PDB file of C-alpha atoms in Angstrom:
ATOM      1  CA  UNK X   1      -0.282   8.446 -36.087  1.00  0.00           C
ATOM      2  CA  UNK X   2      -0.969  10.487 -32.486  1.00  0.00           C
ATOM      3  CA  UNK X   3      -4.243   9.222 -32.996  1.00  0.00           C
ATOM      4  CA  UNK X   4      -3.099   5.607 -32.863  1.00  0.00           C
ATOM      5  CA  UNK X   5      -0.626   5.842 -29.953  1.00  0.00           C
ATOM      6  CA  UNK X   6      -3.160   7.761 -27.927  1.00  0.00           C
ATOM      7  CA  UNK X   7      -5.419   4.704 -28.850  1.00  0.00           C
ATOM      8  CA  UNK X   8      -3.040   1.842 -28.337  1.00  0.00           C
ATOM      9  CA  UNK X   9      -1.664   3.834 -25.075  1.00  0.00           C
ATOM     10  CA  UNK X  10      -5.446   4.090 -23.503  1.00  0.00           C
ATOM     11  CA  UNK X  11      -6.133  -0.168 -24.096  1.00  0.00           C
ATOM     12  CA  UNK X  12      -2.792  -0.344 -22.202  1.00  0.00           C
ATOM     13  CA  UNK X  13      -3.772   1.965 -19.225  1.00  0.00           C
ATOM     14  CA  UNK X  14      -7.055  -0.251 -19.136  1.00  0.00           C
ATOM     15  CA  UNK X  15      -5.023  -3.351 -19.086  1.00  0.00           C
ATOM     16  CA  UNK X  16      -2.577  -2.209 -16.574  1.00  0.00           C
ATOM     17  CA  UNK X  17      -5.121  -0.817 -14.477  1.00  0.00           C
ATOM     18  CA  UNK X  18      -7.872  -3.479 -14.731  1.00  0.00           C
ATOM     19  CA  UNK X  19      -5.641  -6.451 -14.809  1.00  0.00           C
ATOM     20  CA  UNK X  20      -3.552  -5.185 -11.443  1.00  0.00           C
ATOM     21  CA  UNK X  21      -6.888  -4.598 -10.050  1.00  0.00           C
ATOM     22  CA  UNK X  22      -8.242  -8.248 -10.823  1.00  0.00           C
ATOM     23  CA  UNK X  23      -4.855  -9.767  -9.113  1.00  0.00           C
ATOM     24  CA  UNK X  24      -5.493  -8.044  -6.216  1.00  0.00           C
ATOM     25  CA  UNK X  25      -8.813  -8.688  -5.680  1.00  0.00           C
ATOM     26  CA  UNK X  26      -7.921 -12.087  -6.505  1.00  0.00           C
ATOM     27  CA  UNK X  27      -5.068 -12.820  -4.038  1.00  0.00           C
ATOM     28  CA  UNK X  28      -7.424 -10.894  -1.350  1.00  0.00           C
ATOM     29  CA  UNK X  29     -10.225 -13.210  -1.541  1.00  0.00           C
ATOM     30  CA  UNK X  30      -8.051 -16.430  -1.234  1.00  0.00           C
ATOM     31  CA  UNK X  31      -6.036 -14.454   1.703  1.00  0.00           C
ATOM     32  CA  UNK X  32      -9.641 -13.388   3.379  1.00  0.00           C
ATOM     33  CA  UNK X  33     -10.842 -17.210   3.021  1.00  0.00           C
ATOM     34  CA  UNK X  34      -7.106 -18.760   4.375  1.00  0.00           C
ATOM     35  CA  UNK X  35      -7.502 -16.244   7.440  1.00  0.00           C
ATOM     36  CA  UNK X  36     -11.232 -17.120   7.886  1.00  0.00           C
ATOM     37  CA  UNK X  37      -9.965 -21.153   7.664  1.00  0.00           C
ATOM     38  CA  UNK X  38      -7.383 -20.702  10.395  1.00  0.00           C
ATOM     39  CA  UNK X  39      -9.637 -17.983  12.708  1.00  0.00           C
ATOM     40  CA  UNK X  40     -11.942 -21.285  12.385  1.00  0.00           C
ATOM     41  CA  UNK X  41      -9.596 -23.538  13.388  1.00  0.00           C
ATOM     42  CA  UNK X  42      -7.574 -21.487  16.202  1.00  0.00           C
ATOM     43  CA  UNK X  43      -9.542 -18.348  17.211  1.00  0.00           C
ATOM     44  CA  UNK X  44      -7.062 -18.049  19.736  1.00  0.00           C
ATOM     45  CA  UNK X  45      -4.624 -16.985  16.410  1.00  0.00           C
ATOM     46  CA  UNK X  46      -6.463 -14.396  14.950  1.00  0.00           C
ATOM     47  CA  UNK X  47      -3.984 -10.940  16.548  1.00  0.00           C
ATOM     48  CA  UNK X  48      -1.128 -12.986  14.730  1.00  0.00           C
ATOM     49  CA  UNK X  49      -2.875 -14.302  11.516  1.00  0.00           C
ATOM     50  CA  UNK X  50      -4.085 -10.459  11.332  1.00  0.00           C
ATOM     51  CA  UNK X  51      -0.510  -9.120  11.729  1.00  0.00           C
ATOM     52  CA  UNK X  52       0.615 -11.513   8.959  1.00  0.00           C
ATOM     53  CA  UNK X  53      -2.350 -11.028   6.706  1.00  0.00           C
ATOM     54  CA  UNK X  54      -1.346  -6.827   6.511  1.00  0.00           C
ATOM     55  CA  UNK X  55       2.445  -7.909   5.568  1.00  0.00           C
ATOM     56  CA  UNK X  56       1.405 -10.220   2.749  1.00  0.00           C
ATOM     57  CA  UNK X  57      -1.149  -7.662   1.763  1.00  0.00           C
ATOM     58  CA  UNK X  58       1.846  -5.162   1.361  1.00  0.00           C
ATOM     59  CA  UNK X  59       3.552  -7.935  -0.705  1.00  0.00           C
ATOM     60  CA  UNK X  60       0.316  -8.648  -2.765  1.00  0.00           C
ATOM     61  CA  UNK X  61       0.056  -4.960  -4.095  1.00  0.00           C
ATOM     62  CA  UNK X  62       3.318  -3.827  -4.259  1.00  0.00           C
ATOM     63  CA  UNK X  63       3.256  -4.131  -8.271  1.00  0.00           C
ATOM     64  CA  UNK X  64       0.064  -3.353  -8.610  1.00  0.00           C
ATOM     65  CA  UNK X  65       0.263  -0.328  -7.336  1.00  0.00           C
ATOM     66  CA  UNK X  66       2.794   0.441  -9.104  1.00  0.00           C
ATOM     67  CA  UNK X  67       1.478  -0.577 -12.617  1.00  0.00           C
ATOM     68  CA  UNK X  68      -0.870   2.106 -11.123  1.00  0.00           C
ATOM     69  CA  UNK X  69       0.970   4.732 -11.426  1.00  0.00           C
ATOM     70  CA  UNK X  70       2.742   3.893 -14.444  1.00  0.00           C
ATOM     71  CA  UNK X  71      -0.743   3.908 -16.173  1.00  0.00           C
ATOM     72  CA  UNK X  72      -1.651   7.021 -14.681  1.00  0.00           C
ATOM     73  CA  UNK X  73       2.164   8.304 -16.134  1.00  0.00           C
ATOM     74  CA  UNK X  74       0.772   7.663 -19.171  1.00  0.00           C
ATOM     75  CA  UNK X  75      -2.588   8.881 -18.980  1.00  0.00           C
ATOM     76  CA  UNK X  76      -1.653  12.795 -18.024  1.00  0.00           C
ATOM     77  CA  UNK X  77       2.376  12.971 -19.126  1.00  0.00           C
ATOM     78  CA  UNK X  78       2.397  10.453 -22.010  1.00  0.00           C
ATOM     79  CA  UNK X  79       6.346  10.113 -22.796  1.00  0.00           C
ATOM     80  CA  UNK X  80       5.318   8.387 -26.646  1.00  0.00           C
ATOM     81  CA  UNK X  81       3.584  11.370 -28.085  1.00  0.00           C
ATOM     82  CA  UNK X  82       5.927  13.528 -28.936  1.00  0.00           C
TER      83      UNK X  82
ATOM     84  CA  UNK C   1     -20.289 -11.767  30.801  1.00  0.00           C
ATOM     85  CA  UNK C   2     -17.507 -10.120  30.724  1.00  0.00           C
ATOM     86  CA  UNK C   3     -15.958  -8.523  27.392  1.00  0.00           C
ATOM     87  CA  UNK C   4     -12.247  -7.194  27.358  1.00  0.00           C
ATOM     88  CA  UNK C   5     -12.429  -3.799  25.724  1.00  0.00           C
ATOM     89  CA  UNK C   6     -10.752  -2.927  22.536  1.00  0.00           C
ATOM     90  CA  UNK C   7      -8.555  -0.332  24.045  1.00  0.00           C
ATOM     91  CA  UNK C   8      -7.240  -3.580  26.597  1.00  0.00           C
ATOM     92  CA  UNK C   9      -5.844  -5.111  23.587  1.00  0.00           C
ATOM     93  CA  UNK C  10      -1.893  -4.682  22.738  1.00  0.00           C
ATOM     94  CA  UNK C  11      -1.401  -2.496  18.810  1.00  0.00           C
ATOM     95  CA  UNK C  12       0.660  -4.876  16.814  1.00  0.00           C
ATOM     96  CA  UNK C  13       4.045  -3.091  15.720  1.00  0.00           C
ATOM     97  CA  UNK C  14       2.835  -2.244  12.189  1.00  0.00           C
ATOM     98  CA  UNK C  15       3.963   1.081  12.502  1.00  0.00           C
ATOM     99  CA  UNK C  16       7.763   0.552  12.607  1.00  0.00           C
ATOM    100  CA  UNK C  17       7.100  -0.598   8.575  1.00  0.00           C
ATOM    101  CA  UNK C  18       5.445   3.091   8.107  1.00  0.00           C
ATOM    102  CA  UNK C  19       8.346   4.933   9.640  1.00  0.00           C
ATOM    103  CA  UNK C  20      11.010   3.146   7.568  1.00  0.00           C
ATOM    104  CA  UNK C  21       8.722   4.316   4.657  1.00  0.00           C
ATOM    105  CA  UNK C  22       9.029   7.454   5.843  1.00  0.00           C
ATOM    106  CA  UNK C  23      12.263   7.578   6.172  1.00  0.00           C
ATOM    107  CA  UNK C  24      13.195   6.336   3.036  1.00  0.00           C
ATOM    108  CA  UNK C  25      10.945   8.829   1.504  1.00  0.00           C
ATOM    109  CA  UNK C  26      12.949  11.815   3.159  1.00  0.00           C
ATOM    110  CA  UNK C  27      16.395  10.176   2.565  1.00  0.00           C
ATOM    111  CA  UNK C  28      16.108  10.028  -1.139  1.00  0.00           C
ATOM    112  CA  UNK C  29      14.374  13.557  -1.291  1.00  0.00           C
ATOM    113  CA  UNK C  30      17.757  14.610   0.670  1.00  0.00           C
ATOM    114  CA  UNK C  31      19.971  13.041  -1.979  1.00  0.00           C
ATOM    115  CA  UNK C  32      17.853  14.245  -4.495  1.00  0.00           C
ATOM    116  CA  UNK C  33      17.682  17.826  -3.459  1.00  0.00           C
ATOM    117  CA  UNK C  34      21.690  17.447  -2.987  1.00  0.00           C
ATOM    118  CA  UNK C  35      22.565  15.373  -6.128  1.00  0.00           C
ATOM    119  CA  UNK C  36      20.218  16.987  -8.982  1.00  0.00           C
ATOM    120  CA  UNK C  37      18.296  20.258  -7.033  1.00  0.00           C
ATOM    121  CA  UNK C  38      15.134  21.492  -6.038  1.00  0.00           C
ATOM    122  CA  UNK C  39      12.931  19.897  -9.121  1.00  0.00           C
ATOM    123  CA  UNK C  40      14.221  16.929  -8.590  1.00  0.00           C
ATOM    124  CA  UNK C  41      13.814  16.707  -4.586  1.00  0.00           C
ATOM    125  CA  UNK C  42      10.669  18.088  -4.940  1.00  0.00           C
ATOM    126  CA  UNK C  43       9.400  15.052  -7.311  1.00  0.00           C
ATOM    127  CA  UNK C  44      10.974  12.495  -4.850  1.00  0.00           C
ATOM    128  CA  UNK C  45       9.185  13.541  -1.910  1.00  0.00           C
ATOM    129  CA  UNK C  46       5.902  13.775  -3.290  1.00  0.00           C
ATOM    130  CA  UNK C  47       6.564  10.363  -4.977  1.00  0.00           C
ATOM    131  CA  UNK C  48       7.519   8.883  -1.401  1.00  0.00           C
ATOM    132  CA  UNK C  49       4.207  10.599  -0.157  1.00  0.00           C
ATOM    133  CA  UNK C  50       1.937   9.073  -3.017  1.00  0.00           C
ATOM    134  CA  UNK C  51       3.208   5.961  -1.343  1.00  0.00           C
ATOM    135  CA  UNK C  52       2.893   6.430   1.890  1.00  0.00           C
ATOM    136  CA  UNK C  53      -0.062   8.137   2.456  1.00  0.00           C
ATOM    137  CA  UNK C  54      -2.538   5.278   1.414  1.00  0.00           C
ATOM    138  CA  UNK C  55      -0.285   2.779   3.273  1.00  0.00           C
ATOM    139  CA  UNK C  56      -1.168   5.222   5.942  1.00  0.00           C
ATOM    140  CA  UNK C  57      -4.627   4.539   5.702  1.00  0.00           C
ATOM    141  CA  UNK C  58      -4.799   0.838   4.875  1.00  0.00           C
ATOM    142  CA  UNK C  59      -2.801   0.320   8.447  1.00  0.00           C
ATOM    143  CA  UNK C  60      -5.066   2.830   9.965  1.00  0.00           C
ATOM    144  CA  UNK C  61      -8.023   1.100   8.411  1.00  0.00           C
ATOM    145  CA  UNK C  62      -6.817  -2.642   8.782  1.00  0.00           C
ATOM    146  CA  UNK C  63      -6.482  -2.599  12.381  1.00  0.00           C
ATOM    147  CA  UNK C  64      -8.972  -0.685  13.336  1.00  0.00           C
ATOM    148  CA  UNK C  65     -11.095  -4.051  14.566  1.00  0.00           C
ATOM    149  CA  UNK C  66      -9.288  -6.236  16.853  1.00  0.00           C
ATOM    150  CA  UNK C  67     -10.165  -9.307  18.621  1.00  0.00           C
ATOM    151  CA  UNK C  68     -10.716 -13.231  18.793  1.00  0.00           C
ATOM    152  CA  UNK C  69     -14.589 -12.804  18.262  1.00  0.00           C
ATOM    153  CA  UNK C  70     -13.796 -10.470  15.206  1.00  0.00           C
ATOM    154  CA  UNK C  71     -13.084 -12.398  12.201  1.00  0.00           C
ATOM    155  CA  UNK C  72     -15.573 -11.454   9.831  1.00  0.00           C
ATOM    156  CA  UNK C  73     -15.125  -7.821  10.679  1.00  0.00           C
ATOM    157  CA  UNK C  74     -11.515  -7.861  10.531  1.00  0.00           C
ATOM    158  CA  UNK C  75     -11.745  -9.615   6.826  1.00  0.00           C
ATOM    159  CA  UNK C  76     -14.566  -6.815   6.071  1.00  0.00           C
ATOM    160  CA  UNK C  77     -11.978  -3.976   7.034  1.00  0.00           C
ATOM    161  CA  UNK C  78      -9.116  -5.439   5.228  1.00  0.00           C
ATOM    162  CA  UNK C  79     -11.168  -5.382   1.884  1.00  0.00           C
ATOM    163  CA  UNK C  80     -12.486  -1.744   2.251  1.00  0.00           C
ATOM    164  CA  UNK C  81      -8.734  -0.884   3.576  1.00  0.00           C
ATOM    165  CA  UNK C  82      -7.831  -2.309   0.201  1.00  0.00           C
ATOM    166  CA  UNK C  83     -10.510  -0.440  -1.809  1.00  0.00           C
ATOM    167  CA  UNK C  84      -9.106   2.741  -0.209  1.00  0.00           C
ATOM    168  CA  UNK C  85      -5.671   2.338  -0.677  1.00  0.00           C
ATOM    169  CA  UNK C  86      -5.922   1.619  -4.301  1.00  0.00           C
ATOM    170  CA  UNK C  87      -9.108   4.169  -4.850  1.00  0.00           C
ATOM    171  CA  UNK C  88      -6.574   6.683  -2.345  1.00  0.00           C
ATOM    172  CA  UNK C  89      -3.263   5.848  -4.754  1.00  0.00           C
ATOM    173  CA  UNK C  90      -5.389   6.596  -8.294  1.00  0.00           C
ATOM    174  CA  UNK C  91      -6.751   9.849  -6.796  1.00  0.00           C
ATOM    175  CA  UNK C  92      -3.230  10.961  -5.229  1.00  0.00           C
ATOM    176  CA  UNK C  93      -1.635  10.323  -8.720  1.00  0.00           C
ATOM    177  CA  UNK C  94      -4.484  12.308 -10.892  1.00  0.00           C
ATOM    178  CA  UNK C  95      -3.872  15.286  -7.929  1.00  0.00           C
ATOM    179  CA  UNK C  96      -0.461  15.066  -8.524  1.00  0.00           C
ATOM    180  CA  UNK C  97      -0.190  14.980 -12.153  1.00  0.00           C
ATOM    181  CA  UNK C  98      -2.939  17.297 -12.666  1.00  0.00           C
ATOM    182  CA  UNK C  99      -1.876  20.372 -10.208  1.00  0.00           C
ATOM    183  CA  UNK C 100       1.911  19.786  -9.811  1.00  0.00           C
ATOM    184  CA  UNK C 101       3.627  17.503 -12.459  1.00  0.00           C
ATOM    185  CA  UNK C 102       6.931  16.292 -11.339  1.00  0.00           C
ATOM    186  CA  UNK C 103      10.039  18.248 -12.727  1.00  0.00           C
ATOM    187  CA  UNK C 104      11.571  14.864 -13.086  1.00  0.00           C
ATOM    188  CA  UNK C 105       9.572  11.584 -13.319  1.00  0.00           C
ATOM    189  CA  UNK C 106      12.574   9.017 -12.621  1.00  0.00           C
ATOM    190  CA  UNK C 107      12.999  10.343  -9.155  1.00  0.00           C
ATOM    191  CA  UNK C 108       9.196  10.619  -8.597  1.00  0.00           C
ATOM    192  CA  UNK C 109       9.020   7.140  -9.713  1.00  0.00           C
ATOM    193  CA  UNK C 110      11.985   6.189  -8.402  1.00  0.00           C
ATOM    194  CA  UNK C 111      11.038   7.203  -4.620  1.00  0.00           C
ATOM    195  CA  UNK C 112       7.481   5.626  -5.414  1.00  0.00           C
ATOM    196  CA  UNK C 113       8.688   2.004  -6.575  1.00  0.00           C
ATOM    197  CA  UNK C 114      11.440   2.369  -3.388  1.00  0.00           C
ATOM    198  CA  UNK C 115       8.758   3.287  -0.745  1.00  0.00           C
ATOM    199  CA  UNK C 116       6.203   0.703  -1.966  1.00  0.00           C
ATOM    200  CA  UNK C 117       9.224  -1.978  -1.800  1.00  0.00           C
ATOM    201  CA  UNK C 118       9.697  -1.490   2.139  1.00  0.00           C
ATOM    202  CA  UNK C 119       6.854  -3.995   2.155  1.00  0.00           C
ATOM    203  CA  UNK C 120       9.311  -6.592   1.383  1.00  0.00           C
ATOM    204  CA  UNK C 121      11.173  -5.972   4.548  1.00  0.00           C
ATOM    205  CA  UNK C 122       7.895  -6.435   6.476  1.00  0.00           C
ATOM    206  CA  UNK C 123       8.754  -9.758   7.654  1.00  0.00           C
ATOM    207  CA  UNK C 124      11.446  -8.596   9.281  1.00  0.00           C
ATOM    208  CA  UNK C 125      10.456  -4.822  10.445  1.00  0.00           C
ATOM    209  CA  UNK C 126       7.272  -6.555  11.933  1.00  0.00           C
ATOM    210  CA  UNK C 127       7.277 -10.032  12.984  1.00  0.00           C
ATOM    211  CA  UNK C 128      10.868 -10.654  13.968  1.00  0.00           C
ATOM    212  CA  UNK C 129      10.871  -7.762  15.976  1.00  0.00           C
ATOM    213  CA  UNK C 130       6.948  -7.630  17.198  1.00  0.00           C
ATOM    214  CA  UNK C 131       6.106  -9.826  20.653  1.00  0.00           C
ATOM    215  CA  UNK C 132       2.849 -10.534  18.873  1.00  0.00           C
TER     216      UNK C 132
END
């Protein structure tokens, strides 16, 4: 039975980690093209489209990192083995 | 030609989000440490500090190219700030786990999830009050 939920509770740590990771990466390649677009278009911009691109950044991570560390919770202090 | 030098251009006011961070870090370790003890203080702070240090470095790293002529650097150093972060957060969390596990792991978590959610006042810690 430990067997299994050690088994079952690595898949989920993959999916948690790999998953959050593909969002990210995701959301930061169609934030790196929109900031290219407008650096383009109004080079004049880029201090202020830089400023804004670290806020949404902040945004676009925020539950990734935290499905982060609840896979890494359950990698070294897993609560359902008993 | 003429090029303006780097250190001619103005540091956008990314730092005020850091220091609220910060500070929430060090306010929940204080009602922690006066609500449930030592243990429990002790797991908030280094939760807030899990948080903040790779925020730390993503800023750090983000902004360290400036410029109107920059674009395709700046994009290049906001992925590898990215990379860092998350590669920073993993490692930080193994440490942590591995050498001191928290006493109690809703206040670690806890100060972690409220640290990383001073990103949502960003908006307003940076641009309303930034001249940028």
């Amino acid at each position: 039975m430990e067997a299994q939920i050690l088994g079952m509770t690595a898949i989920a740590v993959s999916l948690l980690i790999g998953l959050g990771a593909l969002g990210t990466a995701i959301g930061f390649g169609i934030l790196g093209g929109k900031f290219l677009e407008g650096a383009a278009r109004q080079p004049e911009m880029i201090p202020q489209l830089q400023v804004k691109m670290f806020i949404v950044a902040g945004l676009l991570d925020a539950v990734t990192m935290i499905g982060v560390g609840i896979a890494l919770f359950f990698t070294f202090a897993n609560p359902f083995v008993g | 030609m003429h090029y303006s030098t780097p250190a001619a251009l103005k540091r956008p006011h990314v730092y005020r989000l850091l220091i609220v961070q910060l500070a929430v870090a060090l306010v929940l370790t204080v009602i922690s440490a006066l609500t449930q003890g030592y243990g429990a203080a002790q797991s908030a702070l280094l939760g807030g500090l899990v948080c903040l240090l790779p925020n730390l470095y993503f800023a750090w790293r983000a902004f360290r190219v400036q410029g109107a002529r920059m674009a395709r650097q700046i994009i290049t150093g906001f992925y590898k700030a990215e990379a860092g972060k998350f590669g920073l957060t993993v490692a930080l969390f193994t440490i942590v786990f591995i050498t001191a596990p928290p006493s109690n792991p809703a206040f670690f978590f806890g100060a972690y999830v409220a640290v990383q959610l001073v990103h949502w006042l960003g908006p307003w810690l940076v641009l309303k009050r930034s001249s940028t």
